[in-house]
Every structure is written in structure tokens, then in C-alpha cells.
PDB file of C-alpha atoms in Angstrom:
ATOM      1  CA  MET Q   1     -25.364  -4.586 -33.757  1.00 43.00           C
ATOM      2  CA  TRP Q   2     -28.284  -5.614 -31.173  1.00 44.00           C
ATOM      3  CA  LYS Q   3     -25.769  -4.633 -28.265  1.00 48.00           C
ATOM      4  CA  PHE Q   4     -25.576  -1.166 -29.902  1.00 42.00           C
ATOM      5  CA  VAL Q   5     -29.322  -0.750 -30.144  1.00 38.00           C
ATOM      6  CA  GLN Q   6     -29.646  -1.828 -26.365  1.00 44.00           C
ATOM      7  CA  THR Q   7     -27.008   0.671 -25.251  1.00 46.00           C
ATOM      8  CA  ARG Q   8     -28.505   3.522 -27.000  1.00 42.00           C
ATOM      9  CA  LEU Q   9     -31.946   2.791 -25.601  1.00 46.00           C
ATOM     10  CA  GLY Q  10     -30.299   2.391 -22.096  1.00 47.00           C
ATOM     11  CA  ASP Q  11     -31.242  -1.329 -21.670  1.00 47.00           C
ATOM     12  CA  ASN Q  12     -27.930  -2.615 -20.466  1.00 45.00           C
ATOM     13  CA  GLU Q  13     -28.620  -3.517 -16.889  1.00 44.00           C
ATOM     14  CA  GLY Q  14     -27.207  -6.440 -15.538  1.00 43.00           C
ATOM     15  CA  GLN Q  15     -24.567  -6.588 -18.199  1.00 44.00           C
ATOM     16  CA  GLU Q  16     -20.972  -6.692 -17.361  1.00 42.00           C
ATOM     17  CA  GLU Q  17     -18.629  -4.569 -19.370  1.00 46.00           C
ATOM     18  CA  HIS Q  18     -15.620  -6.421 -20.765  1.00 51.00           C
ATOM     19  CA  PHE Q  19     -12.551  -5.386 -22.672  1.00 51.00           C
ATOM     20  CA  LEU Q  20     -13.866  -6.966 -25.854  1.00 53.00           C
ATOM     21  CA  ASP Q  21     -17.541  -6.075 -25.330  1.00 51.00           C
ATOM     22  CA  GLU Q  22     -17.151  -2.364 -26.081  1.00 51.00           C
ATOM     23  CA  GLU Q  23     -17.988  -1.587 -29.673  1.00 48.00           C
ATOM     24  CA  SER Q  24     -16.269   1.084 -31.557  1.00 46.00           C
ATOM     25  CA  ASP Q  25     -18.771   3.778 -31.604  1.00 47.00           C
ATOM     26  CA  GLY Q  26     -21.277   1.232 -32.625  1.00 49.00           C
ATOM     27  CA  LEU Q  27     -19.717   0.496 -36.052  1.00 50.00           C
ATOM     28  CA  CYS Q  28     -18.104  -2.674 -35.234  1.00 63.00           C
ATOM     29  CA  SER Q  29     -20.259  -5.671 -35.479  1.00 80.00           C
ATOM     30  CA  LEU Q  30     -17.678  -8.429 -34.922  1.00 84.00           C
ATOM     31  CA  SER Q  31     -18.268 -10.749 -32.253  1.00 89.00           C
ATOM     32  CA  GLN Q  32     -15.856 -11.542 -29.486  1.00 90.00           C
ATOM     33  CA  MET Q  33     -14.407 -14.386 -31.236  1.00 93.00           C
ATOM     34  CA  GLN Q  34     -14.130 -12.749 -34.468  1.00 92.00           C
ATOM     35  CA  ARG Q  35     -12.233  -9.906 -32.827  1.00 92.00           C
ATOM     36  CA  ILE Q  36      -9.833 -12.351 -31.203  1.00 93.00           C
ATOM     37  CA  TYR Q  37      -9.350 -14.155 -34.434  1.00 95.00           C
ATOM     38  CA  GLY Q  38      -8.730 -10.872 -36.231  1.00 93.00           C
ATOM     39  CA  PHE Q  39      -6.187  -9.837 -33.697  1.00 94.00           C
ATOM     40  CA  ALA Q  40      -4.414 -13.186 -33.668  1.00 95.00           C
ATOM     41  CA  ALA Q  41      -4.298 -13.221 -37.542  1.00 96.00           C
ATOM     42  CA  CYS Q  42      -2.988  -9.624 -37.830  1.00 95.00           C
ATOM     43  CA  LEU Q  43      -0.481 -10.041 -35.056  1.00 94.00           C
ATOM     44  CA  ILE Q  44       0.777 -13.374 -36.644  1.00 96.00           C
ATOM     45  CA  ALA Q  45       0.995 -11.747 -40.016  1.00 96.00           C
ATOM     46  CA  GLY Q  46       2.981  -9.004 -38.539  1.00 94.00           C
ATOM     47  CA  LEU Q  47       5.420 -11.151 -36.741  1.00 93.00           C
ATOM     48  CA  VAL Q  48       5.841 -13.492 -39.758  1.00 95.00           C
ATOM     49  CA  CYS Q  49       6.700 -10.213 -41.936  1.00 95.00           C
ATOM     50  CA  MET Q  50       9.150  -9.229 -39.082  1.00 91.00           C
ATOM     51  CA  LEU Q  51      10.717 -12.644 -39.046  1.00 92.00           C
ATOM     52  CA  LEU Q  52      10.975 -12.759 -42.929  1.00 93.00           C
ATOM     53  CA  SER Q  53      12.547  -9.376 -42.874  1.00 92.00           C
ATOM     54  CA  MET Q  54      15.385 -10.919 -40.833  1.00 89.00           C
ATOM     55  CA  VAL Q  55      16.044 -13.423 -43.692  1.00 91.00           C
ATOM     56  CA  VAL Q  56      16.635 -10.484 -45.977  1.00 91.00           C
ATOM     57  CA  PHE Q  57      18.497  -8.473 -43.598  1.00 84.00           C
ATOM     58  CA  VAL Q  58      21.467  -8.160 -45.957  1.00 85.00           C
ATOM     59  CA  LYS Q  59      19.160  -6.180 -48.308  1.00 88.00           C
ATOM     60  CA  PRO Q  60      18.270  -3.113 -46.420  1.00 86.00           C
ATOM     61  CA  ILE Q  61      15.568  -2.068 -48.754  1.00 88.00           C
ATOM     62  CA  LYS Q  62      13.454  -5.400 -48.694  1.00 90.00           C
ATOM     63  CA  PHE Q  63      14.119  -5.529 -44.821  1.00 90.00           C
ATOM     64  CA  ALA Q  64      12.807  -2.032 -44.295  1.00 90.00           C
ATOM     65  CA  VAL Q  65       9.682  -2.758 -46.286  1.00 91.00           C
ATOM     66  CA  LEU Q  66       9.106  -6.085 -44.498  1.00 94.00           C
ATOM     67  CA  PHE Q  67       9.904  -4.934 -41.076  1.00 93.00           C
ATOM     68  CA  THR Q  68       7.745  -1.681 -41.360  1.00 93.00           C
ATOM     69  CA  ILE Q  69       4.666  -3.576 -42.723  1.00 94.00           C
ATOM     70  CA  GLY Q  70       5.193  -6.212 -39.910  1.00 94.00           C
ATOM     71  CA  ASN Q  71       5.263  -3.362 -37.344  1.00 92.00           C
ATOM     72  CA  LEU Q  72       2.182  -1.682 -38.719  1.00 93.00           C
ATOM     73  CA  LEU Q  73       0.327  -5.039 -38.871  1.00 94.00           C
ATOM     74  CA  ALA Q  74       1.272  -5.798 -35.251  1.00 91.00           C
ATOM     75  CA  ILE Q  75       0.242  -2.535 -33.893  1.00 90.00           C
ATOM     76  CA  GLY Q  76      -2.888  -2.463 -35.889  1.00 91.00           C
ATOM     77  CA  SER Q  77      -4.000  -5.934 -34.535  1.00 92.00           C
ATOM     78  CA  THR Q  78      -4.853  -4.311 -31.306  1.00 89.00           C
ATOM     79  CA  ALA Q  79      -7.515  -2.209 -33.133  1.00 90.00           C
ATOM     80  CA  PHE Q  80      -9.526  -5.582 -33.348  1.00 91.00           C
ATOM     81  CA  LEU Q  81      -9.630  -5.715 -29.598  1.00 90.00           C
ATOM     82  CA  VAL Q  82     -10.347  -2.242 -28.618  1.00 90.00           C
ATOM     83  CA  GLY Q  83     -11.943  -0.891 -31.960  1.00 89.00           C
ATOM     84  CA  PRO Q  84     -10.230   1.550 -34.477  1.00 91.00           C
ATOM     85  CA  ALA Q  85     -11.596   4.614 -32.842  1.00 91.00           C
ATOM     86  CA  ARG Q  86     -10.336   3.810 -29.341  1.00 92.00           C
ATOM     87  CA  GLN Q  87      -6.979   2.578 -30.877  1.00 91.00           C
ATOM     88  CA  ILE Q  88      -6.465   5.944 -32.508  1.00 93.00           C
ATOM     89  CA  GLY Q  89      -7.813   7.740 -29.307  1.00 94.00           C
ATOM     90  CA  MET Q  90      -5.314   5.889 -27.321  1.00 93.00           C
ATOM     91  CA  MET Q  91      -2.445   6.610 -29.641  1.00 93.00           C
ATOM     92  CA  LEU Q  92      -3.277  10.502 -29.823  1.00 94.00           C
ATOM     93  CA  ASP Q  93      -3.502  10.529 -25.839  1.00 94.00           C
ATOM     94  CA  PRO Q  94      -1.425  13.366 -24.536  1.00 93.00           C
ATOM     95  CA  VAL Q  95       0.937  10.895 -22.677  1.00 89.00           C
ATOM     96  CA  ARG Q  96       1.948   9.289 -25.985  1.00 91.00           C
ATOM     97  CA  VAL Q  97       1.061  11.686 -28.927  1.00 94.00           C
ATOM     98  CA  VAL Q  98       4.783  12.612 -29.376  1.00 93.00           C
ATOM     99  CA  ALA Q  99       5.784   9.060 -29.299  1.00 91.00           C
ATOM    100  CA  THR Q 100       3.122   8.143 -31.880  1.00 93.00           C
ATOM    101  CA  ALA Q 101       4.215  11.066 -34.133  1.00 95.00           C
ATOM    102  CA  ILE Q 102       7.834  10.048 -33.955  1.00 94.00           C
ATOM    103  CA  TYR Q 103       7.005   6.486 -34.676  1.00 93.00           C
ATOM    104  CA  LEU Q 104       4.773   7.266 -37.738  1.00 95.00           C
ATOM    105  CA  GLY Q 105       7.324   9.757 -38.925  1.00 95.00           C
ATOM    106  CA  CYS Q 106       9.911   7.016 -38.816  1.00 94.00           C
ATOM    107  CA  VAL Q 107       7.808   4.619 -40.584  1.00 94.00           C
ATOM    108  CA  VAL Q 108       7.208   7.249 -43.327  1.00 94.00           C
ATOM    109  CA  ILE Q 109      11.038   8.023 -43.583  1.00 94.00           C
ATOM    110  CA  ALA Q 110      11.996   4.421 -43.561  1.00 92.00           C
ATOM    111  CA  LEU Q 111       9.596   3.562 -46.600  1.00 92.00           C
ATOM    112  CA  VAL Q 112      10.668   6.845 -48.419  1.00 93.00           C
ATOM    113  CA  CYS Q 113      14.222   5.877 -48.015  1.00 92.00           C
ATOM    114  CA  ALA Q 114      13.675   2.425 -49.103  1.00 91.00           C
ATOM    115  CA  LEU Q 115      11.404   2.718 -51.844  1.00 91.00           C
ATOM    116  CA  LEU Q 116      12.014   6.212 -53.265  1.00 92.00           C
ATOM    117  CA  ILE Q 117      15.505   7.162 -52.407  1.00 92.00           C
ATOM    118  CA  ARG Q 118      16.865   3.640 -52.459  1.00 89.00           C
ATOM    119  CA  SER Q 119      19.578   4.542 -50.016  1.00 89.00           C
ATOM    120  CA  LYS Q 120      20.784   1.536 -47.927  1.00 88.00           C
ATOM    121  CA  VAL Q 121      22.547   3.768 -45.260  1.00 90.00           C
ATOM    122  CA  LEU Q 122      19.593   6.136 -44.895  1.00 92.00           C
ATOM    123  CA  THR Q 123      17.237   3.120 -44.691  1.00 90.00           C
ATOM    124  CA  ILE Q 124      19.038   1.553 -41.880  1.00 90.00           C
ATOM    125  CA  ILE Q 125      19.306   4.823 -40.113  1.00 93.00           C
ATOM    126  CA  ALA Q 126      15.537   5.180 -40.393  1.00 91.00           C
ATOM    127  CA  ILE Q 127      14.986   1.644 -39.377  1.00 91.00           C
ATOM    128  CA  ILE Q 128      16.990   2.249 -36.166  1.00 93.00           C
ATOM    129  CA  GLY Q 129      14.991   5.305 -35.579  1.00 92.00           C
ATOM    130  CA  GLU Q 130      11.774   3.364 -36.128  1.00 90.00           C
ATOM    131  CA  ILE Q 131      12.704   0.614 -33.526  1.00 91.00           C
ATOM    132  CA  CYS Q 132      13.729   3.147 -30.939  1.00 91.00           C
ATOM    133  CA  ALA Q 133      10.520   5.115 -31.547  1.00 90.00           C
ATOM    134  CA  LEU Q 134       8.573   1.879 -31.381  1.00 89.00           C
ATOM    135  CA  ILE Q 135      10.151   0.879 -28.038  1.00 91.00           C
ATOM    136  CA  TRP Q 136       9.527   4.378 -26.689  1.00 90.00           C
ATOM    137  CA  TYR Q 137       5.834   4.163 -27.839  1.00 90.00           C
ATOM    138  CA  SER Q 138       5.451   0.821 -26.339  1.00 89.00           C
ATOM    139  CA  LEU Q 139       6.871   1.866 -22.946  1.00 89.00           C
ATOM    140  CA  SER Q 140       4.319   4.598 -22.703  1.00 87.00           C
ATOM    141  CA  TYR Q 141       1.549   1.867 -22.139  1.00 86.00           C
ATOM    142  CA  ILE Q 142       3.610   0.505 -18.972  1.00 87.00           C
ATOM    143  CA  PRO Q 143       3.089   2.885 -15.876  1.00 87.00           C
ATOM    144  CA  PHE Q 144       6.476   4.604 -15.122  1.00 90.00           C
ATOM    145  CA  ALA Q 145       8.291   2.566 -17.637  1.00 91.00           C
ATOM    146  CA  ARG Q 146       9.592   5.704 -19.656  1.00 89.00           C
ATOM    147  CA  ARG Q 147      10.767   7.327 -16.449  1.00 91.00           C
ATOM    148  CA  MET Q 148      12.748   4.227 -15.428  1.00 92.00           C
ATOM    149  CA  VAL Q 149      14.303   3.785 -18.785  1.00 90.00           C
ATOM    150  CA  SER Q 150      15.152   7.551 -18.908  1.00 89.00           C
ATOM    151  CA  ASN Q 151      16.862   7.323 -15.505  1.00 90.00           C
ATOM    152  CA  LEU Q 152      18.623   4.164 -16.333  1.00 90.00           C
ATOM    153  CA  MET Q 153      19.968   5.716 -19.678  1.00 87.00           C
ATOM    154  CA  VAL Q 154      21.203   8.831 -17.836  1.00 88.00           C
ATOM    155  CA  ARG Q 155      23.016   6.626 -15.180  1.00 88.00           C
ATOM    156  CA  LEU Q 156      24.418   4.479 -18.024  1.00 88.00           C
ATOM    157  CA  CYS Q 157      25.379   7.352 -20.231  1.00 87.00           C
ATOM    158  CA  ASP Q 158      26.717   9.653 -17.353  1.00 79.00           C
ATOM    159  CA  THR Q 159      30.431  10.125 -18.305  1.00 64.00           C
ATOM    160  CA  GLU Q 160      31.623  12.370 -15.522  1.00 63.00           C
ATOM    161  CA  LEU Q 161      35.489  11.902 -15.342  1.00 49.00           C
TER     162      LEU Q 161
END
């Protein structure tokens, strides 16, 4: 909180700006170590959920719920590092807003298919869409990665006879 007051008063000379030093609009009062612990705990919980989902793979509804919760925890873990407001801002960046919308839509569809409709086929289709959307979303953080993958897929799927 003290850092927030200093930055608002303009008394931040001589301070280096680090990735973890930025506070989310002054609302986050976690120390660097607490942020790292929160990130690690959330990421590990997400990975555990995703690994447990592989155990119940033969039951698509349980798989979908565990896998989706694991994905959301893993993506949400980065909010501890950059702050929730900046995380949402990065997700809504024009470069990745479509990928974010498709990913979140697939998450909702997967949960609806698993919990409300209880259709195994629709749940598996939604999970495949969720995985593809997550990969596409993740590639948006790597410079030129989506363009390279798109070019590769065009070359691999080009079926001129």
C-alpha cells in the first residue's frame, strides 16, 4: 500500500520497475513473494485438476468439469503476477480478443454440455474446441506464432491433386 501512496505522490525516483512490482491499479497489496506463492498455488491446483481429469477420461462429464476448472485456474494464476486488471486488459487486447471470446465461449459450452445437457458427445466436441481455442489464445502471446501455425496448417492441409 505504501508503494501506491508513493507512486501517486510522485516519490518513485530511483526505483526500478519490475514485472511483479506493478500493482493492479493500487488495489493489490500483496508482496512479491505472496504473488509468486499465489501464482504457484493456482498453477499447481490447475495442473492437478487437469491431470486428475485424465484419470476420469472415460467419463466425459467429469473429465470436462475437471479439465475446464484446471484450465481456468492455470490461466487465472497469471493474474497474481500481473494483477487482475492488467490480466483482463491483456485478454481484451485487440490482438487476442477474438481468441479470448472463443476460448471463454468454449468453456461455457463445455460446462453447459457436461452439467446441464449431460451429452457425452457434445461434451467431447466442446472440450476439443476448448483445447484448440486455448492453444490459439496461448499462441497470441508469442510473436508471429499464430502466423507460423496458420502457414503450417495451410501447407499441411493443402490437398491439390
